[in-house]
Coordinates of C-alpha atoms in Angstrom, one line a residue:
M1 CA 14.1 -12.0 24.0
K2 CA 11.8 -11.3 21.1
L3 CA 12.8 -8.9 18.3
I4 CA 10.7 -7.4 15.6
I5 CA 12.5 -6.2 12.5
N6 CA 10.2 -3.8 10.7
A7 CA 10.9 -2.2 7.2
D8 CA 8.7 0.7 6.4
D9 CA 8.1 2.5 3.0
F10 CA 6.4 -0.6 1.6
G11 CA 4.9 0.6 -1.7
Y12 CA 7.1 3.7 -2.0
S13 CA 8.6 2.3 -5.2
E14 CA 8.7 -1.1 -7.0
R15 CA 12.4 -1.6 -6.0
I16 CA 11.9 -0.7 -2.4
T17 CA 8.9 -3.1 -2.2
A18 CA 11.1 -5.9 -3.8
G19 CA 13.9 -5.2 -1.4
I20 CA 11.6 -5.5 1.6
L21 CA 10.2 -8.8 0.3
R22 CA 13.7 -10.1 -0.2
A23 CA 14.8 -9.0 3.3
H24 CA 11.8 -11.0 4.6
R25 CA 12.3 -14.1 2.5
D26 CA 16.1 -14.3 2.6
G27 CA 16.8 -12.3 5.8
I28 CA 15.5 -11.3 9.2
V29 CA 12.8 -8.7 8.4
T30 CA 9.5 -9.9 10.0
A31 CA 7.2 -6.9 9.4
T32 CA 6.6 -3.9 7.1
T33 CA 4.3 -0.9 6.9
L34 CA 2.4 0.0 3.7
M35 CA 2.2 3.5 2.3
T36 CA -1.3 4.1 0.9
N37 CA -0.5 7.1 -1.2
A38 CA 2.6 6.0 -3.0
P39 CA 3.5 5.0 -6.6
H40 CA 3.7 1.3 -5.8
T41 CA 0.9 1.0 -3.2
H42 CA -1.3 -1.3 -5.1
G43 CA 1.5 -3.5 -6.3
A44 CA 2.9 -3.8 -2.8
A45 CA -0.5 -4.8 -1.4
T46 CA -0.9 -7.5 -4.0
L47 CA 2.5 -8.9 -3.0
A48 CA 1.6 -8.7 0.7
R49 CA -1.5 -10.8 0.0
A50 CA 0.8 -13.4 -1.7
N51 CA 3.2 -13.4 1.2
P52 CA 1.1 -13.9 4.4
S53 CA 4.1 -14.6 6.6
L54 CA 5.0 -10.9 6.2
D55 CA 3.4 -8.9 9.0
V56 CA 1.9 -5.8 7.5
G57 CA 0.8 -2.6 9.1
V58 CA 0.2 1.0 7.9
H59 CA 2.9 3.6 7.3
L60 CA 0.8 6.7 8.1
V61 CA 1.9 9.6 5.8
V62 CA 1.4 13.3 6.2
T63 CA 4.7 14.5 4.7
F64 CA 4.6 13.0 1.2
D65 CA 2.3 13.8 -1.8
R66 CA -1.4 14.4 -1.1
P67 CA -4.0 13.3 1.4
L68 CA -6.6 10.6 0.9
A69 CA -9.2 12.6 2.8
D70 CA -10.9 15.6 1.3
V71 CA -8.4 18.5 1.4
E72 CA -11.0 20.8 3.0
L73 CA -11.1 18.4 6.0
V74 CA -7.3 18.5 6.6
R75 CA -6.3 22.1 6.0
T76 CA -3.7 22.3 8.7
L77 CA -1.8 19.4 7.1
V78 CA -1.5 20.8 3.6
D79 CA -0.2 23.8 1.7
R80 CA -2.3 26.0 -0.7
D81 CA -1.9 23.4 -3.4
G82 CA -3.3 20.6 -1.3
R83 CA 0.0 18.9 -0.8
F84 CA 1.4 17.7 2.5
F85 CA 4.1 19.9 4.0
R86 CA 7.7 18.6 4.3
P87 CA 8.6 17.2 7.7
I88 CA 10.6 20.2 9.0
E89 CA 7.7 22.5 8.1
L90 CA 4.9 20.2 9.4
L91 CA 6.6 19.7 12.8
S92 CA 6.8 23.5 13.3
R93 CA 3.1 24.0 12.6
D94 CA 0.0 24.0 14.8
V95 CA -1.5 20.8 13.5
D96 CA -5.2 20.1 14.3
R97 CA -5.2 16.6 15.8
Q98 CA -8.7 15.9 14.7
E99 CA -7.7 16.6 11.1
A100 CA -4.7 14.3 11.5
L101 CA -7.0 11.6 12.8
I102 CA -9.3 12.0 9.8
E103 CA -6.4 11.4 7.4
Y104 CA -5.0 8.5 9.5
R105 CA -8.4 6.8 9.4
A106 CA -8.6 7.2 5.6
Q107 CA -5.2 5.7 5.2
Y108 CA -6.0 2.8 7.5
R109 CA -9.2 2.0 5.7
K110 CA -7.5 2.0 2.4
A111 CA -4.8 -0.3 3.7
R112 CA -7.3 -2.7 5.1
E113 CA -9.2 -2.8 1.8
L114 CA -6.1 -3.4 -0.3
L115 CA -4.6 -6.0 2.1
G116 CA -7.9 -7.9 2.6
R117 CA -7.2 -8.1 6.3
E118 CA -6.7 -5.9 9.3
P119 CA -3.3 -4.2 9.4
T120 CA -1.4 -5.3 12.6
H121 CA 0.4 -2.1 13.5
V122 CA 0.9 1.6 12.6
D123 CA 3.8 3.9 12.4
S124 CA 4.6 7.3 10.7
H125 CA 6.6 8.4 7.7
H126 CA 9.5 10.6 8.8
W127 CA 8.9 9.9 12.5
V128 CA 6.3 12.7 12.7
H129 CA 4.3 11.2 15.6
D130 CA 6.9 12.8 17.8
H131 CA 4.6 15.8 17.3
P132 CA 2.1 15.9 20.2
A133 CA -1.0 16.2 17.9
L134 CA 0.2 13.4 15.7
E135 CA 1.0 11.2 18.7
W136 CA -2.5 11.7 19.9
A137 CA -3.9 10.9 16.5
I138 CA -1.9 7.7 16.0
G139 CA -2.7 6.6 19.5
T140 CA -6.4 7.2 18.9
L141 CA -6.4 5.2 15.7
A142 CA -4.5 2.4 17.3
H143 CA -6.9 2.3 20.2
E144 CA -9.9 2.3 17.8
T145 CA -8.6 -0.5 15.5
G146 CA -6.6 -2.6 18.0
A147 CA -3.4 -2.1 16.0
A148 CA -0.1 -1.9 17.8
A149 CA 1.8 1.3 17.5
R150 CA 5.5 1.9 17.0
I151 CA 7.1 4.0 19.7
H152 CA 10.1 6.3 19.5
S153 CA 10.9 6.6 23.2
D154 CA 10.1 5.1 26.6
G155 CA 8.0 8.1 27.4
Q156 CA 5.9 7.8 24.3
R157 CA 5.5 4.1 25.1
D158 CA 4.2 4.9 28.5
R159 CA 1.8 7.5 27.3
L160 CA 0.3 5.3 24.6
R161 CA 0.0 2.3 26.9
A162 CA -1.8 4.5 29.4
R163 CA -4.4 5.0 26.7
G164 CA -4.8 1.3 26.1
V165 CA -2.5 1.0 23.0
R166 CA -0.3 -2.0 22.5
T167 CA 3.3 -1.2 21.9
P168 CA 6.7 -2.9 21.9
D169 CA 8.7 -2.6 25.1
H170 CA 11.5 -0.8 23.4
F171 CA 12.5 0.6 20.1
A172 CA 16.1 0.8 18.6
R173 CA 16.3 4.1 16.7
E174 CA 19.9 3.6 15.9
F175 CA 19.5 1.3 12.8
Q176 CA 18.9 4.2 10.6
Y177 CA 15.7 6.0 10.9
E178 CA 13.1 3.3 10.2
G179 CA 14.7 0.3 8.7
K180 CA 14.4 1.3 5.1
V181 CA 15.6 -1.1 2.5
G182 CA 16.0 -1.2 -1.3
V183 CA 17.4 -3.5 -3.9
E184 CA 19.9 -1.7 -6.1
P185 CA 21.0 1.8 -7.1
D186 CA 18.0 3.8 -8.2
E187 CA 18.7 7.3 -9.5
G188 CA 15.1 8.2 -9.5
L189 CA 14.8 7.4 -5.8
A190 CA 18.0 9.3 -5.1
R191 CA 16.3 12.4 -6.5
R192 CA 13.1 11.9 -4.5
S193 CA 14.5 10.8 -1.1
G194 CA 17.3 11.9 1.2
Y195 CA 17.8 8.3 2.2
A196 CA 18.5 6.2 -0.9
R197 CA 21.9 4.7 -1.4
E198 CA 22.1 3.6 2.3
R199 CA 19.3 1.2 1.6
E200 CA 21.6 -1.1 -0.3
T201 CA 23.9 -1.5 2.7
E202 CA 20.9 -2.2 4.9
L203 CA 19.5 -4.8 2.6
A204 CA 22.9 -6.5 2.5
T205 CA 23.0 -6.5 6.3
L206 CA 19.5 -7.8 6.8
T207 CA 20.1 -10.7 4.4
D208 CA 23.6 -11.6 5.6
P209 CA 23.6 -15.2 6.8
R210 CA 26.1 -14.2 9.6
V211 CA 23.4 -11.9 11.0
R212 CA 20.8 -14.6 11.1
A213 CA 23.4 -16.9 12.7
A214 CA 24.1 -14.3 15.3
V215 CA 20.4 -13.8 16.1
K216 CA 20.2 -17.6 16.7
E217 CA 23.4 -17.7 18.8
L218 CA 22.1 -14.9 21.0
G219 CA 18.9 -16.7 21.7
I220 CA 16.8 -14.0 20.0
T221 CA 13.4 -15.0 18.7
L222 CA 12.3 -13.1 15.6
A223 CA 8.7 -11.9 16.2
T224 CA 5.9 -9.8 14.7
F225 CA 3.5 -7.2 16.0
A226 CA 1.1 -10.0 16.7
D227 CA 3.4 -10.9 19.6
V228 CA 3.0 -7.5 21.2

């Protein structure tokens, strides 16, 4: 059996970026997804270029900060101040799928430019491609670029594959939401994110030698999205 361990939020902060790299170098993380509108985006991309064994995709964001595209082109995604809605509000809205695709394309282009190579896969911040319009947009982007897409359910896998999109066979949603990791307590992060202190536990788990030993004992091959 092949297993991909993906840690998203790459670039969200310097400490999260460092934690993901540590979980890759010293643990079992094989892949990550880069945020293109976050405080440490450029630093994370530089580190990704220096660590080519880390499989890097794009963490598509429509629930944090501001869009990369012209605000006038993505009006259903932003509030009157031009900022993205929070997840619970976005998911209750009538999102224009073409506008979502415009923003997703802009973020993919920026990631490709910063990484100096094609991103291998795409997923979404806060799981929002459970929304039908956003599922359509992420599927369209994946089909256009050849990137694989993270799935949230077998039904979503089947719908995306029917559109010619590469996906993993299954996805384990139980290991927290999206495999977020960090390095140490970060009070600033705790104020910005509803998922902060748990990252320390996840980092310890992902770098525990007993976990790597168990993976080997079970005959599991650690893989990347290039294997999809």
